[in-house]
Structure formats: structure tokens, C-alpha cells
């Protein structure tokens, strides 16, 4: 306990009475001492504290509470004094745990090491799922990844051991599936360094995607800040049947809310239709809530969750949740800021895309739309799995479709890949025969990892620039997302529809009405798939892939070679000099959609996620420059030559030229990757000015000491040209809610004055002044 007590003493001194020990004896559950996870027997679920805080807040607000409010407000650092106003207040929260995937964990752990703290203050885990490239099949791809990424895996394993973090080795599975199987539970507040962390809402938790700097705050025992979310209610009635699936619920919601309609809100599902959806189906819906910009999504505790908890060896949590159930469902008469009604009985199978996850079509219509739009009808590859759809039920429903084709002598006309969500899922579908059925129909079972979903796909069947169509059960389909080919038209749908379309080989096939021709020449129609929600017996756990942290890892060393090309210790960013930002050069004025994939590409760049300087060579290479309509081509204002964005940024940095980026709507949507904030900061950026930001990216920019600013009048975007210079005034009097002034200096000597809004609070202003949130943490420690 010595390292932990040292941490407590240091942070108590730094933060005063605002700090409290995470597992204080006074708040341990007295009715039953139930562990959060069997991997952490000494960390108990604190429902009594949740109940106490909820009662305090309910008395203060004097109104019924939504489920989202109960869980979020139940984790307030100070429920007596915290200002609470949806959409306005910044809440100080105490999350129960932290989860990190290997690509983002590198930078998170490098920041934690830089903080100087000896051990994490809350239960935390690292999951190795992002660095395994899909090539030929599971076993060979895993062996290759272990060899190529040995340096990174060693760093993460030793850093985990030293700082008290649980470590899930490569091959364990995708972070969100492992969390659902082992760590999420009704009422938990969990943050994860991946945008699809909301997957855990399928088990009744508030699970929120964040950047690594946020994770460091929580691991350091510092209250975590979140703007008080609004709550969007989705009322479900009716029952899913036939070819309709949980995936169709979120594809429908995405078409209603679009990729930014959920920003600043928690999406809370409720109504009588909820009970018709499996626990893993609810997780699918919550997972893809990231595609509408939502803070997170959540379902109320019910018997489907209870069954899943029991089947995954957590029956004791289900018993305790039953006892506290009133706090794990919304209050009758609670108020939602917006309500969407969906009748599941009328919901048809959907397929969304291409190039954006909110472009929705009925499966019955997509073929005709594709013909009209000139999208390729021929499906080159069908891919099932990912963190969104890789449950036992998903694999069973896909196998049920494949089995029918095999009975008629058919195999897939398209290439077909299968990604199990975890080692437990892989082992169980092998035992129960699903994996073999999917192989027999022409499928290749990939490693338990993210793979093609995040661009880790060594695709050989097409050349870059070749126009083609793929269909996936994944979550994102941005341009170049899966295979780095901007001409790949990616569509998102359910695993069973992917399987049916891969068998037919064309977007024009509608399994609800169309027929296939068997090997015997006879026509037949696929029946809607039917499969068990959970295995009849127990899950097969497969291989043991978990590394427990030792009780005391203080003597362990975490070495980072100064010559490493994949890992680099961090240097602190410079502090604000106390002056306005004058004569800032515009590096790029971005035209249209600019996701974190555009700002910091994944795929082959994942190998540099622990080396800030090397990965900065991908800065904004996917963004479209409004000046010439090209990607990765911007004007160097000094030489007047056009060149790559990172090269131009480095030139400006070398020559002391501070720069800004001008962006469009919902800038930074997509993945939570904080590299999209670290890279511009590292190369000399001072501000990002846009029409609007995605939530996670805006926070990530603030954490790194940058200024995410918004045009008070969105039309002012049109007043700025790439050759202009900008001065941002008012930083000496920087205050919450007070706009800043931007002076636009045109080359002809004319000037224009516009206003810039921001969402900084007092703490975040301190981050900017200190140079970063990490710098501010160090100041507090000293």
C-alpha cells in the first residue's frame, strides 16, 4: 500500500479538500461486498454511494431523474455543491474505472509516466487489439503482430505492471467486448480511450470515450470534468422480428440525428420494446452511438442484462443490481430534451453508406439507389465482426444464414471475413460449430482484434484508386477508413445482412423478397436467421491472456530507448507567454468533413502511436484544402510552393511561424485519438477555428493547450482565405463565456474583425495558460 498512500498524500496536498481517496471505507457497500470484476477482488461495487448521491441530487433538483442523470450525478465529486444544468455546467466526476486500447494507451501511459505519479488511483486496464493487421488468418496474423510490435507490447506490459494496470495481451480480443464480458455493470461510470467505449451501455453503464489526457486525470485520482449532458430519449415499442436486428435501431437513429445530432447529449433508450433486445444487441446500439456524436448511450437494467451477467460468471453482481434496481432505471415522469419514437415491429433492415454512417437506406432500396448514383453493385468483400457486432448471437445469426446457403450447395460470391470479438467468443464459436460453418461458406476467421474495421487490413484484391464496394457490420465507413482506398464504397449493416449479401454478391439482393439459385438449379429463399442469444452451456474462456499487475511494481523499470522509432518520452509543451496571438499563418483551410481519420490517419500509422514526432508526419494528410481541392497539398506562404501538410507545418515551426487551422462543421468527429490534438500542438499550432467541434476532439485540443474556437457567425468561415493572417485578441482577459476577437489581415492590407466563441471553463483556461493539462497537473503537485 505504500505507493498508493504516497499518491494519496501527494494529491491531497496538491488539491486540498477536493481530493478524496477512491475506495474510502466509509462508502464501501455494506449490504454486500461484491467485486467489480473477478480480476479485481478488492475493488467493490459502490451502489450505496451511488444511492446516497442520487438522493442528495434528487432533493436538490426536486424532480424525477433520467437513468443517465442518476448514474452521472451519482458519481459527482461534490453532490451538495455541484452546479447542475444540462448543456451548461461542467461536472466534476469520479469514474469507477479506466480502459485503454493499445494504440491510445501508449500515449496515455507516456503522459502518466511524465506526471511522476507512482501508481494509478482507480482500477485500469490496457487491451491489445489495434495493432494486429489482417492478412491471411487469425493465428498467423497474431504471430506476425507479436513479432512486429514486440517493443510496444513490452512497453505496455511493463508499464502496466509498474503502475498497477491490468494488461490484456494481444489475441485477447477487442477492448469493448472484453469490457462487456468482464468489467461493465449496471450503474458503472467508466471512461475509455476509444470512441466506442459506450458499448458498455448495453449493460446499463455510463461508459464514455475520452482522450488519453482525460484518462491520466482519472488514473491520477483527479476529478474528471464533463459538460453536463442533455438527454435524448429513444422510446422503443414493438418487437424486432425477421431480418430486422438491433443494428437497424442505431442505423435508423443515425439517419434521424445525423453524425452530429447527438453532440453534447446522452442517448437513453427506454420503453416496452427494450425487453425484446438482447444484452449484446443493446451493446451494439450503444456502441454505434459514437457515430451520431453522442456523449454515450445507455439502456435501463432489465432481465436480459441479468441473464448476461449470470452467463459471464457475474451472478453476484446481478443479485446486487436487483437490490438497487430503482437506481438503475429512469424515474417515472422524467424529462428528456428530445424524444424519438421507434416501433421495432415496423423497423426494416437498413444499410447505411457509403462514406458516412448516417446515409441510411432500406436494404430493399439500396440496389436501386446504387444504380442511380453510380455506386458499384458488385460486392467485393463482406466483413462481419468488430467491436459493434461480434457477439455470440451475431455469429450465430450469420451462421444460420450461411447454413442455408450450404444446404443448397452455395458459397459466398464475395470474399468473406469473420472477426470474433474476444478470445472467449472465438473459443465458444469454434466449440459450437459456428466458425466451421462460416469457413465452409467461404469465410476466413481473422484474429480477435479490430483489424479491417480500423484500417488494419493488408488488402490485396484491388489497387488503390479502384472503385469498388464492400459491406461490413462495422461502425464507421469514412473515406479510406477500412483499406486506405478513397474509392472503396463501404456500407454498414447487420452481420446477417452482410452474410446474405456476400452470398448473393450484389447490393441488389434483398433477402426478405429475393431468391437465390441453388447448385441443383432450383430457386430458394433465405429464411430469417434464428440463433441463441447466449450459448446453452457456459462460455469457453479459451486461452488465458490476462496479466495481473503485481502488488508492488515500484521496483520495475519501463525503458524507452532514445533511438526507438516507435516510442518517445514526452517533453512538456511551452506555456502561454501572456500575450495575444499575433500574425498567425493559416496552415490549411479545410473544406467539408474532417474527421480524426483525416487529421491523424490510422492504418499503417498506428505503429507510431507512441512516438509523437514520427506520427506527426501524418498531420492532416487526409483533409481537403479549400484552396486547390486536394488532400495533403498546401501553400507554403514563404516559398509560395505547394507541398505536404506536415512538411509545411515543420517548415513553419523551424522558422518560428505560429499557425492555425480553419475547419468546417463537426470538426474532429470519429475516433477519440488524441494524436489529432497532440500532432498540431507539437508542430506549432496555436488554435483551431471552426464552425463546430465534435465533443471528444474539442476536449483533447484543450487538454494539449490549444484553443478550439468557433465562429460566432458561421458565415465568417467564408471571410477567411488561406493567404490571410490572423490575430486572436482578448487572451489576457480570457474568461468563461466571453468571446475572443479575431482580426483577419488580408494581403492587400484590408482588415476585418470577427468574434470567436469558445466553451472553456476556468479549469480549462488554466490548462491553456500552463501549456497543457499535464503541465497544470505538475504545477499542482509542486
GROMACS .gro file of C-alpha atoms in nm, residues 491-675:
model
  185
  491UNK     CA    1  -2.168   0.017  -4.639
  492UNK     CA    2  -2.263  -0.065  -4.280
  493UNK     CA    3  -2.536  -0.314  -4.185
  494UNK     CA    4  -2.601  -0.613  -3.959
  495UNK     CA    5  -2.385  -0.931  -3.967
  496UNK     CA    6  -2.671  -1.142  -4.104
  497UNK     CA    7  -2.739  -0.898  -4.389
  498UNK     CA    8  -2.365  -0.884  -4.465
  499UNK     CA    9  -2.364  -1.264  -4.485
  500UNK     CA   10  -2.667  -1.275  -4.714
  501UNK     CA   11  -2.524  -1.006  -4.942
  502UNK     CA   12  -2.184  -1.180  -4.954
  503UNK     CA   13  -2.358  -1.500  -5.065
  504UNK     CA   14  -2.553  -1.314  -5.333
  505UNK     CA   15  -2.257  -1.094  -5.427
  506UNK     CA   16  -2.460  -0.785  -5.510
  507UNK     CA   17  -2.622  -0.483  -5.345
  508UNK     CA   18  -2.938  -0.555  -5.546
  509UNK     CA   19  -3.021  -0.861  -5.335
  510UNK     CA   20  -3.297  -0.822  -5.075
  511UNK     CA   21  -3.314  -1.136  -4.858
  512UNK     CA   22  -3.668  -1.050  -4.748
  513UNK     CA   23  -3.809  -1.096  -5.100
  514UNK     CA   24  -3.546  -1.217  -5.346
  515UNK     CA   25  -3.441  -1.573  -5.427
  516UNK     CA   26  -3.110  -1.746  -5.488
  517UNK     CA   27  -3.043  -2.035  -5.725
  518UNK     CA   28  -2.908  -2.349  -5.564
  519UNK     CA   29  -2.649  -2.584  -5.710
  520UNK     CA   30  -2.935  -2.800  -5.836
  521UNK     CA   31  -3.076  -2.510  -6.036
  522UNK     CA   32  -3.376  -2.461  -5.811
  523UNK     CA   33  -3.460  -2.124  -5.665
  524UNK     CA   34  -3.489  -2.083  -5.290
  525UNK     CA   35  -3.540  -1.802  -5.045
  526UNK     CA   36  -3.331  -1.747  -4.731
  527UNK     CA   37  -3.533  -1.769  -4.412
  528UNK     CA   38  -3.481  -1.503  -4.142
  529UNK     CA   39  -3.198  -1.619  -3.915
  530UNK     CA   40  -3.270  -1.765  -3.575
  531UNK     CA   41  -2.993  -1.818  -3.320
  532UNK     CA   42  -2.940  -1.841  -2.946
  533UNK     CA   43  -2.870  -1.516  -2.764
  534UNK     CA   44  -2.615  -1.695  -2.544
  535UNK     CA   45  -2.460  -2.044  -2.551
  536UNK     CA   46  -2.671  -2.318  -2.394
  537UNK     CA   47  -2.376  -2.420  -2.181
  538UNK     CA   48  -2.106  -2.197  -2.037
  539UNK     CA   49  -1.881  -1.981  -2.248
  540UNK     CA   50  -1.547  -2.144  -2.333
  541UNK     CA   51  -1.289  -1.895  -2.195
  542UNK     CA   52  -1.021  -2.009  -2.441
  543UNK     CA   53  -0.660  -1.925  -2.367
  544UNK     CA   54  -0.561  -1.724  -2.061
  545UNK     CA   55  -0.448  -1.388  -2.195
  546UNK     CA   56  -0.464  -1.164  -1.887
  547UNK     CA   57  -0.165  -1.031  -1.688
  548UNK     CA   58  -0.242  -0.929  -1.330
  549UNK     CA   59  -0.040  -0.633  -1.203
  550UNK     CA   60   0.185  -0.726  -0.907
  551UNK     CA   61   0.100  -0.592  -0.561
  552UNK     CA   62   0.408  -0.372  -0.575
  553UNK     CA   63   0.564  -0.287  -0.908
  554UNK     CA   64   0.766   0.011  -0.786
  555UNK     CA   65   1.099  -0.163  -0.846
  556UNK     CA   66   1.019  -0.243  -1.209
  557UNK     CA   67   1.176  -0.044  -1.492
  558UNK     CA   68   0.999   0.083  -1.802
  559UNK     CA   69   1.266   0.154  -2.059
  560UNK     CA   70   1.218   0.367  -2.367
  561UNK     CA   71   1.519   0.367  -2.597
  562UNK     CA   72   1.621   0.716  -2.711
  563UNK     CA   73   1.675   0.570  -3.061
  564UNK     CA   74   1.336   0.398  -3.080
  565UNK     CA   75   1.124   0.476  -3.384
  566UNK     CA   76   0.803   0.369  -3.210
  567UNK     CA   77   0.827   0.510  -2.859
  568UNK     CA   78   0.935   0.853  -2.741
  569UNK     CA   79   0.926   1.006  -2.394
  570UNK     CA   80   0.733   1.332  -2.385
  571UNK     CA   81   0.871   1.680  -2.343
  572UNK     CA   82   0.637   1.938  -2.182
  573UNK     CA   83   0.471   2.187  -2.416
  574UNK     CA   84   0.559   2.554  -2.381
  575UNK     CA   85   0.350   2.777  -2.154
  576UNK     CA   86   0.139   3.065  -2.283
  577UNK     CA   87   0.354   3.378  -2.283
  578UNK     CA   88   0.077   3.604  -2.155
  579UNK     CA   89   0.022   3.784  -2.486
  580UNK     CA   90  -0.234   3.779  -2.764
  581UNK     CA   91  -0.159   3.552  -3.059
  582UNK     CA   92  -0.048   3.778  -3.344
  583UNK     CA   93   0.002   3.721  -3.717
  584UNK     CA   94  -0.088   3.354  -3.716
  585UNK     CA   95  -0.044   3.186  -4.054
  586UNK     CA   96  -0.319   2.958  -4.184
  587UNK     CA   97  -0.171   2.614  -4.243
  588UNK     CA   98  -0.487   2.486  -4.412
  589UNK     CA   99  -0.846   2.591  -4.455
  590UNK     CA  100  -1.032   2.261  -4.455
  591UNK     CA  101  -1.323   2.204  -4.691
  592UNK     CA  102  -1.606   1.980  -4.569
  593UNK     CA  103  -1.588   1.675  -4.343
  594UNK     CA  104  -1.271   1.648  -4.138
  595UNK     CA  105  -1.269   1.350  -3.901
  596UNK     CA  106  -0.987   1.241  -3.673
  597UNK     CA  107  -0.900   0.995  -3.951
  598UNK     CA  108  -0.836   1.294  -4.177
  599UNK     CA  109  -0.632   1.470  -3.906
  600UNK     CA  110  -0.431   1.168  -3.788
  601UNK     CA  111  -0.470   0.867  -4.015
  602UNK     CA  112  -0.473   0.515  -3.872
  603UNK     CA  113  -0.382   0.201  -4.070
  604UNK     CA  114  -0.002   0.188  -4.119
  605UNK     CA  115   0.041   0.495  -3.896
  606UNK     CA  116  -0.074   0.302  -3.590
  607UNK     CA  117   0.280   0.176  -3.538
  608UNK     CA  118   0.390   0.529  -3.445
  609UNK     CA  119   0.123   0.598  -3.183
  610UNK     CA  120   0.389   0.602  -2.909
  611UNK     CA  121   0.626   0.836  -3.096
  612UNK     CA  122   0.484   1.184  -3.124
  613UNK     CA  123   0.740   1.322  -3.369
  614UNK     CA  124   0.714   1.033  -3.612
  615UNK     CA  125   0.336   1.014  -3.615
  616UNK     CA  126   0.319   1.389  -3.671
  617UNK     CA  127   0.422   1.311  -4.028
  618UNK     CA  128   0.058   1.218  -4.095
  619UNK     CA  129  -0.086   1.550  -3.974
  620UNK     CA  130  -0.396   1.645  -4.174
  621UNK     CA  131  -0.286   1.446  -4.478
  622UNK     CA  132  -0.647   1.343  -4.544
  623UNK     CA  133  -0.803   1.689  -4.511
  624UNK     CA  134  -0.918   1.866  -4.829
  625UNK     CA  135  -0.755   2.205  -4.884
  626UNK     CA  136  -1.020   2.454  -4.997
  627UNK     CA  137  -0.759   2.646  -5.199
  628UNK     CA  138  -0.698   2.368  -5.451
  629UNK     CA  139  -0.945   2.092  -5.366
  630UNK     CA  140  -0.662   1.850  -5.293
  631UNK     CA  141  -0.559   1.640  -4.994
  632UNK     CA  142  -0.211   1.682  -4.844
  633UNK     CA  143  -0.124   1.983  -5.059
  634UNK     CA  144  -0.099   2.329  -4.904
  635UNK     CA  145   0.075   2.653  -4.996
  636UNK     CA  146   0.389   2.745  -4.803
  637UNK     CA  147   0.332   3.117  -4.755
  638UNK     CA  148   0.706   3.188  -4.751
  639UNK     CA  149   0.820   2.989  -5.056
  640UNK     CA  150   0.479   3.004  -5.234
  641UNK     CA  151   0.524   2.638  -5.323
  642UNK     CA  152   0.260   2.370  -5.259
  643UNK     CA  153   0.368   2.070  -5.055
  644UNK     CA  154   0.257   1.813  -4.795
  645UNK     CA  155   0.080   1.947  -4.488
  646UNK     CA  156   0.326   1.802  -4.230
  647UNK     CA  157   0.628   1.931  -4.422
  648UNK     CA  158   0.481   2.280  -4.437
  649UNK     CA  159   0.398   2.270  -4.064
  650UNK     CA  160   0.754   2.165  -3.985
  651UNK     CA  161   0.888   2.447  -4.202
  652UNK     CA  162   0.676   2.698  -4.009
  653UNK     CA  163   0.786   2.552  -3.675
  654UNK     CA  164   1.154   2.567  -3.772
  655UNK     CA  165   1.117   2.930  -3.877
  656UNK     CA  166   0.917   3.039  -3.571
  657UNK     CA  167   0.588   3.088  -3.759
  658UNK     CA  168   0.285   3.013  -3.541
  659UNK     CA  169  -0.012   2.875  -3.731
  660UNK     CA  170  -0.382   2.792  -3.716
  661UNK     CA  171  -0.626   2.557  -3.889
  662UNK     CA  172  -0.963   2.671  -4.021
  663UNK     CA  173  -1.227   2.397  -4.018
  664UNK     CA  174  -1.586   2.331  -4.118
  665UNK     CA  175  -1.879   2.168  -3.931
  666UNK     CA  176  -1.831   1.899  -3.663
  667UNK     CA  177  -1.452   1.914  -3.694
  668UNK     CA  178  -1.281   1.612  -3.537
  669UNK     CA  179  -1.572   1.368  -3.547
  670UNK     CA  180  -1.496   0.999  -3.527
  671UNK     CA  181  -1.228   0.826  -3.320
  672UNK     CA  182  -1.118   0.957  -2.983
  673UNK     CA  183  -0.750   0.963  -3.086
  674UNK     CA  184  -0.578   1.248  -2.905
  675UNK     CA  185  -0.293   1.233  -3.155
   0.00000   0.00000   0.00000
